CSV table of C-alpha atoms in Angstrom, one decimal:
chain,number,residue,atom,x,y,z
M,1,UNK,CA,162.9,66.6,86.7
M,2,UNK,CA,164.2,63.4,88.3
M,3,UNK,CA,163.8,61.4,85.1
M,4,UNK,CA,165.5,64.2,83.1
M,5,UNK,CA,168.5,64.2,85.5
M,6,UNK,CA,168.8,60.4,85.2
M,7,UNK,CA,168.7,60.6,81.4
M,8,UNK,CA,171.4,63.3,81.4
M,9,UNK,CA,173.6,61.2,83.7
M,10,UNK,CA,173.3,58.1,81.5
M,11,UNK,CA,173.9,60.1,78.4
M,12,UNK,CA,177.1,61.5,79.8
M,13,UNK,CA,178.3,58.0,80.8
M,14,UNK,CA,177.6,56.7,77.3
M,15,UNK,CA,179.6,59.5,75.9
M,16,UNK,CA,182.4,58.7,78.3
M,17,UNK,CA,182.4,55.2,77.1
M,18,UNK,CA,182.7,53.0,80.2
M,19,UNK,CA,181.0,52.0,83.4
M,20,UNK,CA,182.1,54.2,86.2
M,21,UNK,CA,183.3,53.5,89.7
M,22,UNK,CA,181.9,56.2,92.0
M,23,UNK,CA,182.7,56.2,95.7
M,24,UNK,CA,180.7,57.9,98.5
M,25,UNK,CA,182.6,58.6,101.7
M,26,UNK,CA,179.8,59.4,104.1
M,27,UNK,CA,177.7,56.7,105.6
M,28,UNK,CA,174.6,58.9,105.3
M,29,UNK,CA,175.2,59.0,101.5
M,30,UNK,CA,175.5,55.3,101.5
M,31,UNK,CA,172.1,54.9,103.0
M,32,UNK,CA,170.5,57.6,100.8
M,33,UNK,CA,171.9,56.0,97.6
M,34,UNK,CA,170.4,52.6,98.4
M,35,UNK,CA,167.2,54.1,99.8
M,36,UNK,CA,166.6,55.9,96.5
M,37,UNK,CA,167.4,52.7,94.4
M,38,UNK,CA,170.3,54.3,92.5
M,39,UNK,CA,172.3,51.1,92.3
M,40,UNK,CA,169.4,49.5,90.4
M,41,UNK,CA,168.6,52.6,88.3
M,42,UNK,CA,172.3,52.9,87.2
M,43,UNK,CA,173.2,49.2,87.3
M,44,UNK,CA,174.6,49.3,83.8
M,45,UNK,CA,176.4,52.6,84.2
M,46,UNK,CA,177.7,53.0,87.8
M,47,UNK,CA,179.4,50.8,90.3
M,48,UNK,CA,178.8,52.5,93.7
M,49,UNK,CA,181.6,51.9,96.3
M,50,UNK,CA,181.7,52.8,99.9
M,51,UNK,CA,184.6,54.6,101.6
M,52,UNK,CA,185.8,55.0,105.2
M,53,UNK,CA,183.3,57.7,106.3
M,54,UNK,CA,181.3,55.8,108.9
M,55,UNK,CA,182.9,56.6,112.2
M,56,UNK,CA,181.5,53.6,114.0
M,57,UNK,CA,182.6,51.3,111.2
M,58,UNK,CA,186.3,52.4,111.2
M,59,UNK,CA,186.6,52.3,115.0
M,60,UNK,CA,189.0,49.6,116.1
M,61,UNK,CA,188.0,46.5,118.1
M,62,UNK,CA,190.3,47.3,121.0
M,63,UNK,CA,188.5,50.5,121.7
M,64,UNK,CA,185.2,48.6,122.0
M,65,UNK,CA,186.9,46.1,124.3
M,66,UNK,CA,188.4,48.8,126.5
M,67,UNK,CA,185.1,50.7,126.8
M,68,UNK,CA,183.3,47.4,127.8
M,69,UNK,CA,186.0,46.7,130.4
M,70,UNK,CA,185.6,50.2,131.9
M,71,UNK,CA,181.9,49.5,132.4
M,72,UNK,CA,182.9,47.2,135.3
M,73,UNK,CA,183.7,50.3,137.5
M,74,UNK,CA,182.2,53.3,135.8
M,75,UNK,CA,179.2,54.4,133.8
M,76,UNK,CA,180.0,54.5,130.1
M,77,UNK,CA,178.1,56.8,127.8
M,78,UNK,CA,178.1,56.1,124.1
M,79,UNK,CA,176.1,56.7,120.9
M,80,UNK,CA,173.5,54.0,120.3
M,81,UNK,CA,175.0,52.5,117.1
M,82,UNK,CA,178.2,51.6,119.1
M,83,UNK,CA,176.3,49.3,121.4
M,84,UNK,CA,176.2,46.1,119.2
M,85,UNK,CA,179.5,46.6,117.4
M,86,UNK,CA,181.7,43.6,118.0
M,87,UNK,CA,185.1,44.3,119.5
M,88,UNK,CA,188.0,41.9,119.4
M,89,UNK,CA,186.7,40.1,122.5
M,90,UNK,CA,183.3,41.5,123.5
M,91,UNK,CA,180.8,44.3,122.9
M,92,UNK,CA,179.2,47.1,124.8
M,93,UNK,CA,175.9,45.2,124.6
M,94,UNK,CA,177.5,42.3,126.5
M,95,UNK,CA,179.0,44.7,129.0
M,96,UNK,CA,175.6,46.3,129.5
M,97,UNK,CA,174.0,42.9,130.3
M,98,UNK,CA,176.9,42.0,132.6
M,99,UNK,CA,177.4,45.3,134.5
M,100,UNK,CA,174.4,47.5,133.7
M,101,UNK,CA,176.6,50.6,133.4
M,102,UNK,CA,176.4,51.3,129.7
M,103,UNK,CA,174.2,54.4,128.8
M,104,UNK,CA,173.1,55.5,125.4
M,105,UNK,CA,173.6,59.3,124.9
M,106,UNK,CA,171.6,61.5,122.7
M,107,UNK,CA,174.5,64.0,122.6
M,108,UNK,CA,177.8,64.6,124.4
M,109,UNK,CA,176.3,67.6,126.2
M,110,UNK,CA,173.4,65.5,127.4
M,111,UNK,CA,175.8,62.9,128.6
M,112,UNK,CA,177.8,65.5,130.6
M,113,UNK,CA,174.7,66.8,132.3
M,114,UNK,CA,173.4,63.3,133.2
M,115,UNK,CA,176.9,62.1,134.4
M,116,UNK,CA,177.5,65.3,136.4
M,117,UNK,CA,174.1,65.0,138.2
M,118,UNK,CA,174.7,61.4,139.1
M,119,UNK,CA,178.2,62.1,140.6
M,120,UNK,CA,179.2,58.5,139.6
M,121,UNK,CA,182.6,58.1,137.8
M,122,UNK,CA,181.7,58.3,134.2
M,123,UNK,CA,183.4,57.9,130.8
M,124,UNK,CA,182.1,59.4,127.6
M,125,UNK,CA,183.1,57.6,124.4
M,126,UNK,CA,184.2,60.4,122.0
M,127,UNK,CA,183.8,58.9,118.6
M,128,UNK,CA,183.2,60.6,115.3
M,129,UNK,CA,184.8,62.7,112.4
M,130,UNK,CA,185.1,66.4,111.9
M,131,UNK,CA,181.4,66.8,112.1
M,132,UNK,CA,181.1,65.5,115.7
M,133,UNK,CA,184.4,66.9,117.1
M,134,UNK,CA,183.0,70.4,117.7
M,135,UNK,CA,180.1,69.0,119.9
M,136,UNK,CA,182.6,67.0,122.0
M,137,UNK,CA,184.7,70.2,122.3
M,138,UNK,CA,181.6,71.9,123.7
M,139,UNK,CA,181.2,69.0,126.1
M,140,UNK,CA,184.8,69.4,127.3
M,141,UNK,CA,184.2,73.2,127.6
M,142,UNK,CA,181.1,72.5,129.8
M,143,UNK,CA,183.2,70.2,132.1
M,144,UNK,CA,185.8,72.9,132.5
M,145,UNK,CA,183.3,75.7,133.1
M,146,UNK,CA,181.3,73.7,135.6
M,147,UNK,CA,184.4,72.1,137.2
M,148,UNK,CA,183.0,68.7,136.8
M,149,UNK,CA,185.4,66.1,138.2
M,150,UNK,CA,183.7,62.7,137.8
M,151,UNK,CA,183.8,62.6,133.9
M,152,UNK,CA,186.6,61.6,131.5
M,153,UNK,CA,186.6,61.1,127.8
M,154,UNK,CA,187.9,58.0,126.0
M,155,UNK,CA,188.7,59.6,122.7
M,156,UNK,CA,188.6,58.1,119.2
M,157,UNK,CA,187.9,61.2,117.2
M,158,UNK,CA,189.1,61.2,113.7
M,159,UNK,CA,189.6,63.7,110.9
M,160,UNK,CA,188.8,62.7,107.3
M,161,UNK,CA,191.6,64.2,105.3
M,162,UNK,CA,194.3,61.7,106.0
M,163,UNK,CA,192.3,58.5,105.4
M,164,UNK,CA,190.8,60.1,102.3
M,165,UNK,CA,194.3,60.9,101.0
M,166,UNK,CA,195.4,57.3,101.8
M,167,UNK,CA,192.4,55.9,99.9
M,168,UNK,CA,192.8,58.1,96.8
M,169,UNK,CA,196.5,57.3,96.6
M,170,UNK,CA,195.8,53.5,97.0
M,171,UNK,CA,192.8,53.3,94.7
M,172,UNK,CA,193.4,55.0,91.4
M,173,UNK,CA,190.5,53.1,89.7
M,174,UNK,CA,187.9,55.5,91.2
M,175,UNK,CA,186.3,57.6,88.6
M,176,UNK,CA,184.4,60.0,90.8
M,177,UNK,CA,184.1,60.9,94.5
M,178,UNK,CA,181.0,61.9,96.5
M,179,UNK,CA,182.3,64.1,99.2
M,180,UNK,CA,180.6,64.1,102.6
M,181,UNK,CA,178.1,66.9,103.1
M,182,UNK,CA,178.1,66.7,106.9
M,183,UNK,CA,181.9,67.0,107.2
M,184,UNK,CA,181.9,69.7,104.6
M,185,UNK,CA,179.6,71.9,106.7
M,186,UNK,CA,182.5,72.1,109.2
M,187,UNK,CA,185.6,72.1,107.0
M,188,UNK,CA,184.1,73.8,104.0
M,189,UNK,CA,185.1,73.5,100.4
M,190,UNK,CA,188.7,74.4,101.4
M,191,UNK,CA,188.8,71.2,103.5
M,192,UNK,CA,189.0,69.2,100.2
M,193,UNK,CA,191.5,71.4,98.4
M,194,UNK,CA,193.9,68.4,98.1
M,195,UNK,CA,191.5,66.2,96.1
M,196,UNK,CA,192.1,67.7,92.6
M,197,UNK,CA,195.8,66.5,93.0
M,198,UNK,CA,194.5,62.9,92.5
M,199,UNK,CA,192.7,63.9,89.2
M,200,UNK,CA,189.3,62.5,90.3
M,201,UNK,CA,186.2,64.6,89.9
M,202,UNK,CA,184.6,65.2,93.2
M,203,UNK,CA,181.4,66.9,94.4
M,204,UNK,CA,180.1,68.0,97.8
M,205,UNK,CA,176.5,66.8,97.9
M,206,UNK,CA,173.4,66.9,100.1
M,207,UNK,CA,171.4,63.8,101.0
M,208,UNK,CA,168.1,64.1,99.1
M,209,UNK,CA,167.6,62.1,96.0
M,210,UNK,CA,167.7,65.2,93.8
M,211,UNK,CA,170.9,66.3,95.6
M,212,UNK,CA,172.6,63.0,94.7
M,213,UNK,CA,171.4,63.1,91.1
M,214,UNK,CA,172.6,66.7,90.6
M,215,UNK,CA,175.9,65.6,92.1
M,216,UNK,CA,176.2,62.6,89.8
M,217,UNK,CA,175.5,64.8,86.8
M,218,UNK,CA,178.2,67.2,87.9
M,219,UNK,CA,180.7,64.3,88.3
M,220,UNK,CA,179.9,62.9,84.9
M,221,UNK,CA,180.1,66.3,83.2
M,222,UNK,CA,183.4,67.0,84.9
M,223,UNK,CA,184.8,63.6,83.6
M,224,UNK,CA,183.8,64.6,80.1
M,225,UNK,CA,185.5,68.0,80.5
M,226,UNK,CA,188.6,66.7,82.3
M,227,UNK,CA,187.7,69.1,85.2
M,228,UNK,CA,189.1,67.9,88.5
M,229,UNK,CA,188.1,70.9,90.7
M,230,UNK,CA,186.0,70.3,93.7
M,231,UNK,CA,182.4,71.2,93.1
M,232,UNK,CA,179.9,72.3,95.7
M,233,UNK,CA,176.3,71.2,95.0
M,234,UNK,CA,175.4,71.7,98.7
M,235,UNK,CA,175.9,75.4,98.8
M,236,UNK,CA,172.7,76.0,100.7
M,237,UNK,CA,174.6,74.6,103.7
M,238,UNK,CA,178.3,74.4,102.9
M,239,UNK,CA,180.4,77.5,102.6
M,240,UNK,CA,183.8,77.9,101.0
M,241,UNK,CA,185.6,78.3,104.3
M,242,UNK,CA,183.2,76.1,106.3
M,243,UNK,CA,182.2,76.8,109.9
M,244,UNK,CA,185.0,78.9,111.3
M,245,UNK,CA,183.6,79.0,114.9
M,246,UNK,CA,183.4,75.2,114.9
M,247,UNK,CA,186.9,74.9,113.6
M,248,UNK,CA,188.2,77.3,116.2
M,249,UNK,CA,186.5,75.4,119.0
M,250,UNK,CA,188.1,72.1,117.9
M,251,UNK,CA,191.5,73.7,117.6
M,252,UNK,CA,191.1,75.2,121.1
M,253,UNK,CA,190.6,71.9,122.8
M,254,UNK,CA,192.2,69.3,120.5
M,255,UNK,CA,195.4,68.5,118.8
M,256,UNK,CA,196.3,65.9,116.1
M,257,UNK,CA,197.4,62.4,117.1
M,258,UNK,CA,197.9,59.0,115.5
M,259,UNK,CA,194.8,56.8,115.4
M,260,UNK,CA,193.7,53.4,114.1
M,261,UNK,CA,191.3,52.9,111.2
M,262,UNK,CA,189.6,49.6,110.5
M,263,UNK,CA,190.7,48.5,107.1
M,264,UNK,CA,193.7,50.8,107.0
M,265,UNK,CA,195.7,50.5,110.2
M,266,UNK,CA,197.3,53.4,112.2
M,267,UNK,CA,197.5,56.7,110.4
M,268,UNK,CA,199.8,59.5,111.7
M,269,UNK,CA,198.0,62.7,112.7
M,270,UNK,CA,194.6,61.4,111.6
M,271,UNK,CA,193.1,61.5,115.1
M,272,UNK,CA,192.4,64.1,117.8
M,273,UNK,CA,193.3,64.2,121.4
M,274,UNK,CA,192.8,66.8,124.1
M,275,UNK,CA,195.5,69.4,124.4
M,276,UNK,CA,197.8,69.3,127.4
M,277,UNK,CA,195.8,72.0,129.2
M,278,UNK,CA,192.8,69.7,129.3
M,279,UNK,CA,194.6,66.4,129.6
M,280,UNK,CA,193.0,65.7,133.0
M,281,UNK,CA,189.7,65.1,131.2
M,282,UNK,CA,191.3,62.6,128.8
M,283,UNK,CA,191.1,59.0,130.0
M,284,UNK,CA,194.6,57.5,130.1
M,285,UNK,CA,193.6,54.7,127.8
M,286,UNK,CA,192.7,57.0,124.9
M,287,UNK,CA,196.1,56.5,123.3
M,288,UNK,CA,197.6,53.5,121.6
M,289,UNK,CA,194.5,51.3,122.1
M,290,UNK,CA,194.9,49.3,119.0
M,291,UNK,CA,198.0,47.3,120.0
M,292,UNK,CA,196.6,43.9,119.3
M,293,UNK,CA,195.5,42.4,116.0
M,294,UNK,CA,191.9,42.3,115.1
M,295,UNK,CA,190.1,39.2,116.1
M,296,UNK,CA,189.5,37.2,112.9
M,297,UNK,CA,185.8,36.6,112.5
M,298,UNK,CA,185.9,36.3,108.7
M,299,UNK,CA,184.3,39.7,108.5
M,300,UNK,CA,185.5,41.7,105.4
M,301,UNK,CA,184.5,45.1,106.8
M,302,UNK,CA,188.0,46.6,106.2
M,303,UNK,CA,188.0,45.7,102.5
M,304,UNK,CA,184.4,47.0,102.1
M,305,UNK,CA,185.4,50.4,103.8
M,306,UNK,CA,188.3,50.7,101.3
M,307,UNK,CA,186.1,50.0,98.3
M,308,UNK,CA,187.9,46.7,97.6
M,309,UNK,CA,184.7,44.7,98.0
M,310,UNK,CA,181.0,45.1,98.0
M,311,UNK,CA,179.0,43.8,101.0
M,312,UNK,CA,177.5,40.8,99.1
M,313,UNK,CA,181.1,39.8,98.2
M,314,UNK,CA,181.8,39.0,101.8
M,315,UNK,CA,181.3,35.3,102.5
M,316,UNK,CA,179.4,36.1,105.7
M,317,UNK,CA,176.9,38.6,104.2
M,318,UNK,CA,173.3,37.6,104.6
M,319,UNK,CA,174.1,34.3,106.1
M,320,UNK,CA,176.3,34.3,109.2
M,321,UNK,CA,176.2,38.1,109.3
M,322,UNK,CA,172.8,39.8,109.4
M,323,UNK,CA,171.4,42.8,111.2
M,324,UNK,CA,170.0,40.5,113.9
M,325,UNK,CA,173.4,38.7,114.2
M,326,UNK,CA,176.1,41.2,113.1
M,327,UNK,CA,179.7,40.0,112.7
M,328,UNK,CA,181.1,43.4,111.9
M,329,UNK,CA,180.5,47.1,112.3
M,330,UNK,CA,179.3,47.7,108.7
M,331,UNK,CA,176.3,45.6,109.5
M,332,UNK,CA,175.6,47.2,112.8
M,333,UNK,CA,175.7,51.0,112.2
M,334,UNK,CA,172.8,52.7,110.6
M,335,UNK,CA,175.4,54.3,108.3
M,336,UNK,CA,177.1,51.0,107.5
M,337,UNK,CA,177.3,49.9,103.9
M,338,UNK,CA,176.4,46.3,104.8
M,339,UNK,CA,173.3,47.4,106.7
M,340,UNK,CA,172.2,49.6,103.9
M,341,UNK,CA,172.8,47.0,101.3
M,342,UNK,CA,170.9,44.4,103.3
M,343,UNK,CA,168.0,46.6,104.1
M,344,UNK,CA,167.4,48.1,100.6
M,345,UNK,CA,168.5,45.2,98.4
M,346,UNK,CA,166.7,42.5,100.3
M,347,UNK,CA,169.8,40.9,101.9
M,348,UNK,CA,171.0,39.7,98.5
């Protein structure tokens, strides 16, 4: 079945008559594509590009610096792949060594329970896209219900629609789009209703090898047919309207705000902040963090996240920047394109 799908995809591309540029948005898709060897299998047919769908990778350096600074006087809870991401001046790993107050959380709810039981002033780093926002909303709800007063949230939650619109408008050379399966479980098919406007075939896919191959077959078939409607090849999980309970939960506690994306800049309305009713739980430094320019390390993470470069086209890749000595977020995060490229293509 796998070989048959590969042959059908290659046949479609030959009929189309040119090598395709296909972008995946989700970092989990990035890893799955490289793990399954698809860049090699389709090296003559498809140029795989990465988009801004890794939340750790698009987080600004000033946010990292601020979290690290807060660890001087409070316990800071964060996801593990944030620990080694370089900020503009420092990292959470350096703060952990200096102050001992940085904790890795398994989930926001787990962080709330641990912080509440400690009674120590605590800050939870709320980072993620539409997929993660509902879990942070539950964490806020738990703080309200339990009247927990020693916890605040430093928020860098983002929604995918605005940066994806920005990317599609700026990069008209993309021939196909792999839409993020995890985000789609929350926002549903309707969450990508704007994509056909850009006349780019797009498919919601799962993360198994056969999921991706079926999605690529659908993209190439859509190209041949001139069909730009969003297709759902992950219907076993993704519904047309998405998860309405999760959407309502996020809407109850959060409202849109401007936020910074590495590689893009500040995008209006692309972030989330707590509504005024729950503002007491929002750390005062959650807004307007990215007021200073990024520290220039030579890292080309921003260009890679926008599909302008591949990881091995960055001058630092595999030499000055490696998983054991990362210079940018894309080499740190398990969902980062540089990390996936290095791991599955031998660092070349």
